[in-house]
mmCIF file of C-alpha atoms in Angstrom:
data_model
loop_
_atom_site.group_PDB
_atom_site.id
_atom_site.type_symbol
_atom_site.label_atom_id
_atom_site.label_comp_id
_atom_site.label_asym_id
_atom_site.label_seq_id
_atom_site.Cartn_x
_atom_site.Cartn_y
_atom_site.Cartn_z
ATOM 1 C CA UNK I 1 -58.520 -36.884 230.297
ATOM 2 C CA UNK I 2 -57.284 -36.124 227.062
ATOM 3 C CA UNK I 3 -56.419 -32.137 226.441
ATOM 4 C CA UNK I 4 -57.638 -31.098 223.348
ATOM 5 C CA UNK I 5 -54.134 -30.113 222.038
ATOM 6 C CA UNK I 6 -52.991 -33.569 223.065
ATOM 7 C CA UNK I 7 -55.595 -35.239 220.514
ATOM 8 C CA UNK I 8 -54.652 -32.679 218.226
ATOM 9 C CA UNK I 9 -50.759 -33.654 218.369
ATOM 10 C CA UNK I 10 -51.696 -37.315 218.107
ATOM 11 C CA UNK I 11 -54.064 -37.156 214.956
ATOM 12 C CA UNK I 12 -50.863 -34.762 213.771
ATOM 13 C CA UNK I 13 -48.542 -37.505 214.044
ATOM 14 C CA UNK I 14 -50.202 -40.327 212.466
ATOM 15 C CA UNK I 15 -50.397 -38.822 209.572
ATOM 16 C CA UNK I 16 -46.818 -37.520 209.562
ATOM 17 C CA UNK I 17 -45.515 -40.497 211.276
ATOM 18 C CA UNK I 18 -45.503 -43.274 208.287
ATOM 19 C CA UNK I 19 -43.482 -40.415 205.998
ATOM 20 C CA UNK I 20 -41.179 -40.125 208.678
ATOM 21 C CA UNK I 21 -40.358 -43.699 209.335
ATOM 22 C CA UNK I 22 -40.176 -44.069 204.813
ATOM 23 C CA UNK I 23 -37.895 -40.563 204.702
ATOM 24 C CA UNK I 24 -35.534 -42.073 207.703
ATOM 25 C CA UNK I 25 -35.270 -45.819 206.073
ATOM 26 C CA UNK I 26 -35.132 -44.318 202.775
ATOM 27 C CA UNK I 27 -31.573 -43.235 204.572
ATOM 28 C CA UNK I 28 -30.303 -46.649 205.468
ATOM 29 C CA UNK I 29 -31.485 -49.829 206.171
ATOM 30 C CA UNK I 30 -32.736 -50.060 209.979
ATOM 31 C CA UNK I 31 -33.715 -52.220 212.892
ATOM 32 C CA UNK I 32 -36.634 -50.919 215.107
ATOM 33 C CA UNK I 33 -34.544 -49.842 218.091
ATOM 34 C CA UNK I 34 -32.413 -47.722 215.600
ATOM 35 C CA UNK I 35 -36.136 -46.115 213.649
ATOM 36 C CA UNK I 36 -37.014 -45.390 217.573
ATOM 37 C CA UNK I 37 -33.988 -43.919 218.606
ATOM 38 C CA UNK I 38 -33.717 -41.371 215.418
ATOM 39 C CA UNK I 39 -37.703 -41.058 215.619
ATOM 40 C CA UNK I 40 -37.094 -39.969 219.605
ATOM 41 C CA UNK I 41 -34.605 -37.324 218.462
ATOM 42 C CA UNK I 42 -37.360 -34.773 216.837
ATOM 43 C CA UNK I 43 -39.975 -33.308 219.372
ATOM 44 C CA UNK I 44 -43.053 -34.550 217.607
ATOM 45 C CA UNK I 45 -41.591 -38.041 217.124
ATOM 46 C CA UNK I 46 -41.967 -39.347 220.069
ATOM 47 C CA UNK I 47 -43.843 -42.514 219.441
ATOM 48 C CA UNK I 48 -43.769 -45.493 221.858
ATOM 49 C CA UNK I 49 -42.400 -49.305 220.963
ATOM 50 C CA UNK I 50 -45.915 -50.507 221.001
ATOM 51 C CA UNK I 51 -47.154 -48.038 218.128
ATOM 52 C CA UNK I 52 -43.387 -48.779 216.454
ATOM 53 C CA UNK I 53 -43.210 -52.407 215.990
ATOM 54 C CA UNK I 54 -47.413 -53.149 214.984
ATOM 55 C CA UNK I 55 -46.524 -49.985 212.407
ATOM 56 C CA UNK I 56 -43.552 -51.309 210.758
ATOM 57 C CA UNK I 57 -45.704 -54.459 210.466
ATOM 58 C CA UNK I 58 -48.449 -53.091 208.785
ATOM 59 C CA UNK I 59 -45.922 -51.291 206.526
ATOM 60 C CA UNK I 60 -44.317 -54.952 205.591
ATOM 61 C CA UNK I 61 -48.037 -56.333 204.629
ATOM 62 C CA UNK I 62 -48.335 -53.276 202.655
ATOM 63 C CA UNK I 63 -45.479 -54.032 201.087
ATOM 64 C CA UNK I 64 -44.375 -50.472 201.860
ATOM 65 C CA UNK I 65 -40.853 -51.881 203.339
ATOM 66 C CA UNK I 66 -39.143 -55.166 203.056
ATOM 67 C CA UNK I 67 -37.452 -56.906 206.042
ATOM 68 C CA UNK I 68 -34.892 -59.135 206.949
ATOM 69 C CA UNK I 69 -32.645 -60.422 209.799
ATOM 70 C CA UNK I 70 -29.077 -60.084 210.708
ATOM 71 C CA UNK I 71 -27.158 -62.039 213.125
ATOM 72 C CA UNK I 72 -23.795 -60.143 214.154
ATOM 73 C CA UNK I 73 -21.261 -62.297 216.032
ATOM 74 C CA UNK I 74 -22.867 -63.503 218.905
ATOM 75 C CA UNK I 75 -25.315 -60.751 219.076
ATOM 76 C CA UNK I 76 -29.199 -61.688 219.084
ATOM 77 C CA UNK I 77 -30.488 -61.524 215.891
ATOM 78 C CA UNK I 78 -31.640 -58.169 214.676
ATOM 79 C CA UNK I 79 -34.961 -57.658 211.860
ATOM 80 C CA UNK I 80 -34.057 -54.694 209.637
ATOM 81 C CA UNK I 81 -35.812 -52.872 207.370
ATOM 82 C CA UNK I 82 -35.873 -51.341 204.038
ATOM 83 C CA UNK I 83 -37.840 -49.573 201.673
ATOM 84 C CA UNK I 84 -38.934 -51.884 198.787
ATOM 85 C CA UNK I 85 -39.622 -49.939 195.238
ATOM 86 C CA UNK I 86 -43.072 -49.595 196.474
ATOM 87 C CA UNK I 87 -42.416 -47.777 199.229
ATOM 88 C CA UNK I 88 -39.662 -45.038 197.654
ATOM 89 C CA UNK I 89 -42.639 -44.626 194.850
ATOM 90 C CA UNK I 90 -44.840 -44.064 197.957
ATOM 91 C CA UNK I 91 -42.281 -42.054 199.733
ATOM 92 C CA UNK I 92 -41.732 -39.502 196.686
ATOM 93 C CA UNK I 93 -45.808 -39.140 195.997
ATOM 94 C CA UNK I 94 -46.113 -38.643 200.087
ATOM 95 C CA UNK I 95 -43.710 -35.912 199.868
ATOM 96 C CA UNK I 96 -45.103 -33.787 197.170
ATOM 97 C CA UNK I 97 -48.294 -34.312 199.163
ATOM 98 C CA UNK I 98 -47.015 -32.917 202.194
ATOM 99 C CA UNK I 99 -44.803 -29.728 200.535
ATOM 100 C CA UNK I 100 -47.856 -28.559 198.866
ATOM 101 C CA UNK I 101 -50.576 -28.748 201.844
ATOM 102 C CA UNK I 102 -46.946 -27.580 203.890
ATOM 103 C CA UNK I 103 -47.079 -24.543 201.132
ATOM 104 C CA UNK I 104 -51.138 -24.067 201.129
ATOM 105 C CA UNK I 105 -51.473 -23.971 205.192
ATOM 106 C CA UNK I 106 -48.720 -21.681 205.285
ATOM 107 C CA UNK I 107 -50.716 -18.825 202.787
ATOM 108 C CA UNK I 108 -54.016 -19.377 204.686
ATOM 109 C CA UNK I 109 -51.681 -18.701 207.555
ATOM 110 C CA UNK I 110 -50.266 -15.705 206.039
ATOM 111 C CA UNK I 111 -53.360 -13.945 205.460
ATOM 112 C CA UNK R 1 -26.485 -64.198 238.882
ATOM 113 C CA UNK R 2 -30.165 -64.641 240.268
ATOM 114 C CA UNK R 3 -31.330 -60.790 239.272
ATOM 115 C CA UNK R 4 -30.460 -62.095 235.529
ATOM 116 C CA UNK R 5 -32.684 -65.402 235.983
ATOM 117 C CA UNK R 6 -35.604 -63.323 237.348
ATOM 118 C CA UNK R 7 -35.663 -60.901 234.632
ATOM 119 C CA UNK R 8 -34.927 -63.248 232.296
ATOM 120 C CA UNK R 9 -38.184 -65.090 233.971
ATOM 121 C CA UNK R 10 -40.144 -61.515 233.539
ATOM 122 C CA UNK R 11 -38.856 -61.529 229.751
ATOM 123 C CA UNK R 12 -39.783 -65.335 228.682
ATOM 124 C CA UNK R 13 -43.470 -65.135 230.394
ATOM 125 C CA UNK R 14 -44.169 -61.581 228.864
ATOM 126 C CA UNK R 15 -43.215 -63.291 225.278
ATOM 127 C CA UNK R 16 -44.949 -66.898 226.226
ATOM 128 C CA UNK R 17 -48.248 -64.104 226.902
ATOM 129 C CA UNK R 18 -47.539 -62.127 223.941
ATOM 130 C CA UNK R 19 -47.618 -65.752 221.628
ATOM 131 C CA UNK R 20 -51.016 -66.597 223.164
ATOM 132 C CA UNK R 21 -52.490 -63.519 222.236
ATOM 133 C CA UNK R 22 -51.614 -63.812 218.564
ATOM 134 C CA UNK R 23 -52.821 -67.299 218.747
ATOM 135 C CA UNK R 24 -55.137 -65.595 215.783
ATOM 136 C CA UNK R 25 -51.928 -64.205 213.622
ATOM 137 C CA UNK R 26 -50.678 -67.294 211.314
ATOM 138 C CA UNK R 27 -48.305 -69.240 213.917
ATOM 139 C CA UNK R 28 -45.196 -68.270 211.336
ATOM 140 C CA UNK R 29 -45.661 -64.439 211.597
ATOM 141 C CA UNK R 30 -46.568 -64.723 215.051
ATOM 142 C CA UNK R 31 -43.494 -66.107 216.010
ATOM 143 C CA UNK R 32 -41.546 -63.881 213.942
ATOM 144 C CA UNK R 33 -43.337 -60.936 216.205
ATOM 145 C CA UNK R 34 -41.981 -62.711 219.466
ATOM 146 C CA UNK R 35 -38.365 -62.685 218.015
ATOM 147 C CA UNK R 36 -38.166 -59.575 217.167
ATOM 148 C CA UNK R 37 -39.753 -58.331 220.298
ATOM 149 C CA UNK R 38 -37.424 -60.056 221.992
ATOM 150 C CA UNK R 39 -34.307 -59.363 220.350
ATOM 151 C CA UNK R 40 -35.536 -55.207 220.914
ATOM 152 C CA UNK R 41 -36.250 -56.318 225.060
ATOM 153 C CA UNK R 42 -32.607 -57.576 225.371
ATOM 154 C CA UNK R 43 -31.092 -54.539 223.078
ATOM 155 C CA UNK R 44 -33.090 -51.963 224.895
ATOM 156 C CA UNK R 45 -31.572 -53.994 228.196
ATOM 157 C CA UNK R 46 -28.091 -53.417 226.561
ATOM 158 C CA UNK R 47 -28.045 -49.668 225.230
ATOM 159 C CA UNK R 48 -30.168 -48.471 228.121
ATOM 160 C CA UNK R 49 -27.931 -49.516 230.718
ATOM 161 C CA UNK R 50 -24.970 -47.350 229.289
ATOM 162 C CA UNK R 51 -27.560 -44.411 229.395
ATOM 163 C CA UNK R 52 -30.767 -44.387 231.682
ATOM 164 C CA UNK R 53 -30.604 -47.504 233.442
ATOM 165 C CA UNK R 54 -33.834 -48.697 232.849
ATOM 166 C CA UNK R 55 -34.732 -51.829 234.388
ATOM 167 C CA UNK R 56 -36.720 -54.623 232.485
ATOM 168 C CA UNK R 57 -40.230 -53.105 233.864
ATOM 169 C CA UNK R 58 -39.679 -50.141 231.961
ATOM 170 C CA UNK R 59 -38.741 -51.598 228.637
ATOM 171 C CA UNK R 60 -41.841 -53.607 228.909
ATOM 172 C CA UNK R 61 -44.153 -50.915 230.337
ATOM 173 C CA UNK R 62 -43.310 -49.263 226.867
ATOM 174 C CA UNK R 63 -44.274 -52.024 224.632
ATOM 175 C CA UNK R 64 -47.697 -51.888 226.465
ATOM 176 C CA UNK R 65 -49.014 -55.282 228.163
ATOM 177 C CA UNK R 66 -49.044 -58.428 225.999
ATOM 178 C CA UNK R 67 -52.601 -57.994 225.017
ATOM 179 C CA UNK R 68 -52.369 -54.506 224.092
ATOM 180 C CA UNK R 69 -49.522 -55.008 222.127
ATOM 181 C CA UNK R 70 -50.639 -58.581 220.338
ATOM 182 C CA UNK R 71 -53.975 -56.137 219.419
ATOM 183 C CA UNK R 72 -51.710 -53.544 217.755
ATOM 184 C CA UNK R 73 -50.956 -55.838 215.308
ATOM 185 C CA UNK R 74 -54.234 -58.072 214.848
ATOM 186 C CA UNK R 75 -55.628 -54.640 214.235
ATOM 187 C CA UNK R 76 -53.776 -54.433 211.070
ATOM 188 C CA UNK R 77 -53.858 -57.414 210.088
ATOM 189 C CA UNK R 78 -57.697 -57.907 210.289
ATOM 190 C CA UNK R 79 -58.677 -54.226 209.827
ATOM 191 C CA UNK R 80 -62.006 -54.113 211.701
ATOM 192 C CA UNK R 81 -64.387 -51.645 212.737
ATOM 193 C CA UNK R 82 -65.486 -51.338 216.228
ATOM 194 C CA UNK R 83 -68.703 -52.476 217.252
ATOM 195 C CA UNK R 84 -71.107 -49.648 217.301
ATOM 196 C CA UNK R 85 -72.261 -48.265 220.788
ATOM 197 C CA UNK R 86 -75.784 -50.380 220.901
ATOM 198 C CA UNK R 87 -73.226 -53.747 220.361
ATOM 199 C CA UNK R 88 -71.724 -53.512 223.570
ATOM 200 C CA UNK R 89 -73.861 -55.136 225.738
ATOM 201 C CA UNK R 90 -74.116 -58.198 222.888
ATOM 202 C CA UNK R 91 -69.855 -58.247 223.192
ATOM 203 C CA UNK R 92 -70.127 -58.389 226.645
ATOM 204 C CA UNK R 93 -72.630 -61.477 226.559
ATOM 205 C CA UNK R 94 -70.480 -63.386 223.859
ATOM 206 C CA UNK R 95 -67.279 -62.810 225.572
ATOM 207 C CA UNK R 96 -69.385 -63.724 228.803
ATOM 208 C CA UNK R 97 -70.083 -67.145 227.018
ATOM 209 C CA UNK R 98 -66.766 -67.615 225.655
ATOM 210 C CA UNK R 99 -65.512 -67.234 228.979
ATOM 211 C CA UNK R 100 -67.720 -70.205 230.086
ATOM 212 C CA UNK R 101 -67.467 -72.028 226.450
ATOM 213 C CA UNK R 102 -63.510 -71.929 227.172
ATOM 214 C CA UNK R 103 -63.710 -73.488 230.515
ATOM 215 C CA UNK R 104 -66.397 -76.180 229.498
ATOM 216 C CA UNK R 105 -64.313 -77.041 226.728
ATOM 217 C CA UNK R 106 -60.938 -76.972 229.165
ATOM 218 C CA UNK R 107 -62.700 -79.441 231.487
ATOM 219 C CA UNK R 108 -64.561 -81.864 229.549
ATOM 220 C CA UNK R 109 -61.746 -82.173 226.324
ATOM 221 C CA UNK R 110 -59.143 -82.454 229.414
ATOM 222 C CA UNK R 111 -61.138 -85.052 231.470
ATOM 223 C CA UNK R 112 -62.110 -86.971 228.483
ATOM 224 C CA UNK R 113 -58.436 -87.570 227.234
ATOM 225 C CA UNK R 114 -57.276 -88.383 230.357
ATOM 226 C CA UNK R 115 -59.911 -91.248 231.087
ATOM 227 C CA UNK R 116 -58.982 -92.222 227.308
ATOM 228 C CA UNK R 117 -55.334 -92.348 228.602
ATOM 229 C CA UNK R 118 -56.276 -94.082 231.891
ATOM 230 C CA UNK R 119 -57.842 -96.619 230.325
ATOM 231 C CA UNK R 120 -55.133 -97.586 228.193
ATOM 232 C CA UNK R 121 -52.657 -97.482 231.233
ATOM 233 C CA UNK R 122 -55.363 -99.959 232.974
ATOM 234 C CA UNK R 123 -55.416 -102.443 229.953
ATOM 235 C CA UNK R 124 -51.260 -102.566 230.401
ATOM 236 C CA UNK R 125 -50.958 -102.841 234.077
ATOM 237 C CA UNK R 126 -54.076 -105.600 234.491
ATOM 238 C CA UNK R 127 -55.051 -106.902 230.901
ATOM 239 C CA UNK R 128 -57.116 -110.244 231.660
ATOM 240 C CA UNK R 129 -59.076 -107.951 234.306
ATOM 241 C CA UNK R 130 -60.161 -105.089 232.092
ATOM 242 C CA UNK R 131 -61.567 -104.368 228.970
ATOM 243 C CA UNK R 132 -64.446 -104.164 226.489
ATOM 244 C CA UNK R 133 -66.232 -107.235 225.633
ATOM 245 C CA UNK R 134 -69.525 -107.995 223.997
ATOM 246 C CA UNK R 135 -72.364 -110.349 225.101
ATOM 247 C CA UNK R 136 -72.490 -113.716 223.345
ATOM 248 C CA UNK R 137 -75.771 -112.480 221.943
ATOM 249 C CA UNK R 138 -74.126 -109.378 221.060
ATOM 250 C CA UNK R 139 -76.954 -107.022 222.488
ATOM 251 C CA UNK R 140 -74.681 -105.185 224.758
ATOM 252 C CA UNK R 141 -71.097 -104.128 225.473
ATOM 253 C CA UNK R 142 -69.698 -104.732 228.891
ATOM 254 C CA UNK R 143 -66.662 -102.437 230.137
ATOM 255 C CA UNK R 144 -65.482 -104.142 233.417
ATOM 256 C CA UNK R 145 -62.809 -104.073 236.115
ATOM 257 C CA UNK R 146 -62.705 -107.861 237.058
ATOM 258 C CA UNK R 147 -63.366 -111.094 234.731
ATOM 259 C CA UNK R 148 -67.029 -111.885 234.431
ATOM 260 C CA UNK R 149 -68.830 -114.419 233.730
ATOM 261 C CA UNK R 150 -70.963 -112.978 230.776
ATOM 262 C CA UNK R 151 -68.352 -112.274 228.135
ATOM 263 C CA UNK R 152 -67.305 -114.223 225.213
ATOM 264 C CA UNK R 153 -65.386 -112.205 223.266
ATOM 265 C CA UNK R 154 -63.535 -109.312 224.168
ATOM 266 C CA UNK R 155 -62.991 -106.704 221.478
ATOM 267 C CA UNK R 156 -60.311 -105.377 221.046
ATOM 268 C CA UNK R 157 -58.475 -106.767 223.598
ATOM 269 C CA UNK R 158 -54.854 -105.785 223.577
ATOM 270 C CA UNK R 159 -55.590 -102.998 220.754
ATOM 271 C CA UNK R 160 -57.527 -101.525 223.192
ATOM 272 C CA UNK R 161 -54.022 -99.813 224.459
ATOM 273 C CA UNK R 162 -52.853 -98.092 221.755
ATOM 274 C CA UNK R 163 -56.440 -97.015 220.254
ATOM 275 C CA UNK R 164 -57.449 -95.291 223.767
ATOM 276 C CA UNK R 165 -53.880 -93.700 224.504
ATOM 277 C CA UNK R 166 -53.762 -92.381 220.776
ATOM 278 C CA UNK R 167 -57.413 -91.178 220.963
ATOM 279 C CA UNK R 168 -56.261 -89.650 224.443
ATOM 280 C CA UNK R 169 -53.586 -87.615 223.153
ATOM 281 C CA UNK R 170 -55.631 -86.042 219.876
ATOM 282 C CA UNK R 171 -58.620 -85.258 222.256
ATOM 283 C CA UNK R 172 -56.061 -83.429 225.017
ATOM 284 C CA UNK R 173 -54.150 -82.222 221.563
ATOM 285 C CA UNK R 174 -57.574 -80.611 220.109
ATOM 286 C CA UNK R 175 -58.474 -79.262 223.387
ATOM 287 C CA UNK R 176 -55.273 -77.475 223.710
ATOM 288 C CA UNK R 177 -55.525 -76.319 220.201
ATOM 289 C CA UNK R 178 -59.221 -74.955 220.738
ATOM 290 C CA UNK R 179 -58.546 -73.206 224.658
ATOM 291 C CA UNK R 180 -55.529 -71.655 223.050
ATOM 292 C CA UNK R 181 -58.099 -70.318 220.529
ATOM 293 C CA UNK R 182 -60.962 -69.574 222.896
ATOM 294 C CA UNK R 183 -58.066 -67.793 225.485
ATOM 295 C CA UNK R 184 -58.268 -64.054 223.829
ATOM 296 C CA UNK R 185 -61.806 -63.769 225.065
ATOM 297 C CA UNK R 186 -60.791 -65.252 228.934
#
């Protein structure tokens, strides 16, 4: 059984989630272990590899990032990530989204 | 030594699972899933064992099972909506039949290429004592073990071999194409 304030954190983070991944790749380049890592290190981030990886890949159809591998030595290949033009237009119009309904919750809040 | 070959056992057959379920995926993309699954397995492997020690059943329990995980992505990719509630019972039936569809198709493509194969391997090993022929009067075709006394001429004699083992191999070919297919419902 799902608590209410458990469905309430997960509809939360899907919506928050995407901006995250754009605002930390926006950063640097990544691979997914890296995103999953940084993602783990904020309380509300906490998203498992099986939400990760089928994420990022919707993210590539949508153009959103851009990918490619890297072979280090004779370390396994790794498939990084980027944010193509697309995605840093999406990124900035995301943002602005989020500040103002961050700004309008906050004087509902208030009153 | 023989931990590493059984987790590395655990590892291949999670990704060999993984492949078949995004037998729907184009085969390029889904293979570029499997690598990069795999190259995160084997560097969670590597930076967890400086930290957590987690074993190889924990860095798969998080990617989910094979099928859960393959449907995270053919979700995306073919954005669906669920069934509504009064479809149920008509997914159950169709996934009942596929379920049965699959196997029919597993035993008689299977059986069928191997008799095509068998036969070719018979012509190679005996040819004067097996083969097609047709009637002088050409109003019926005779397959036999052993010489008779009926036939004239046999058709198509020594092709036979190559036409039966090549039919074999696209029939067992097609079937393994179409199970492969047919396996996400199974």
């Amino acid at each position: 059984m799902e608590s209410s304030e458990n469905k309430l954190d997960v509809q939360f983070r899907k919506g928050t989630l995407e901006m995250s991944i754009l605002a930390l790749l926006n950063r640097e380049p990544m691979f997914g272990l890296q995103l999953l890592k940084k993602l783990h290190e904020f309380e509300t981030m906490k998203i498992t590899e099986g939400t990760l990886y089928p994420l990022l890949d919707r993210l590539k159809r949508d153009k959103v990032v851009e990918s490619y591998w890297v072979q280090e030595g004779d370390e396994r290949p790794r498939k990084y990530y980027q944010l193509s033009d697309v995605g840093r237009t999406k990124l900035t119009a995301l943002k602005m989204r989020w500040l103002k309904s961050v700004s309008d919750i906050q004087s509902l809040l208030d009153q | 030594m023989e931990r590493e070959m059984a987790r590395n056992e655990l590892i291949h057959s999670y990704l060999s699972e993984l492949e078949m379920y995004l037998s729907r995926v184009n085969k390029i993309q889904a293979q570029e899933i499997v690598k990069e699954i795999e190259s995160h397995i084997y560097d969670s492997l590597i930076m967890e064992s400086d930290e957590s020690h987690d074993t190889t059943e924990v860095v798969l329990g998080r990617l989910g099972t094979p099928k859960e995980l393959a449907s995270g992505y053919i979700e995306h990719i073919n954005i669906g909506v669920a069934p509504p509630k009064g479809l149920k019972p008509m997914t159950k039936i169709t996934m009942g039949m596929s379920k049965s569809f699959y196997y029919l198709i597993f035993v008689l493509g299977g059986s069928l290429g191997l008799t095509f194969i068998a036969t070719a391997l018979a012509k190679l090993i005996a040819p004067p004592k097996f083969g097609v022929w047709i009637a002088e009067h050409g109003n019926s075709i005779i397959v036999s073990f052993s010489n008779n006394s009926y036939h004239s001429n046999e058709v198509p004699a020594i092709w036979l071999v190559p036409i039966s083992l090549l039919s074999g191999l696209v029939i067992l070919y097609l079937t393994k194409r179409l199970t492969q297919l047919l396996k996400v419902f199974v």
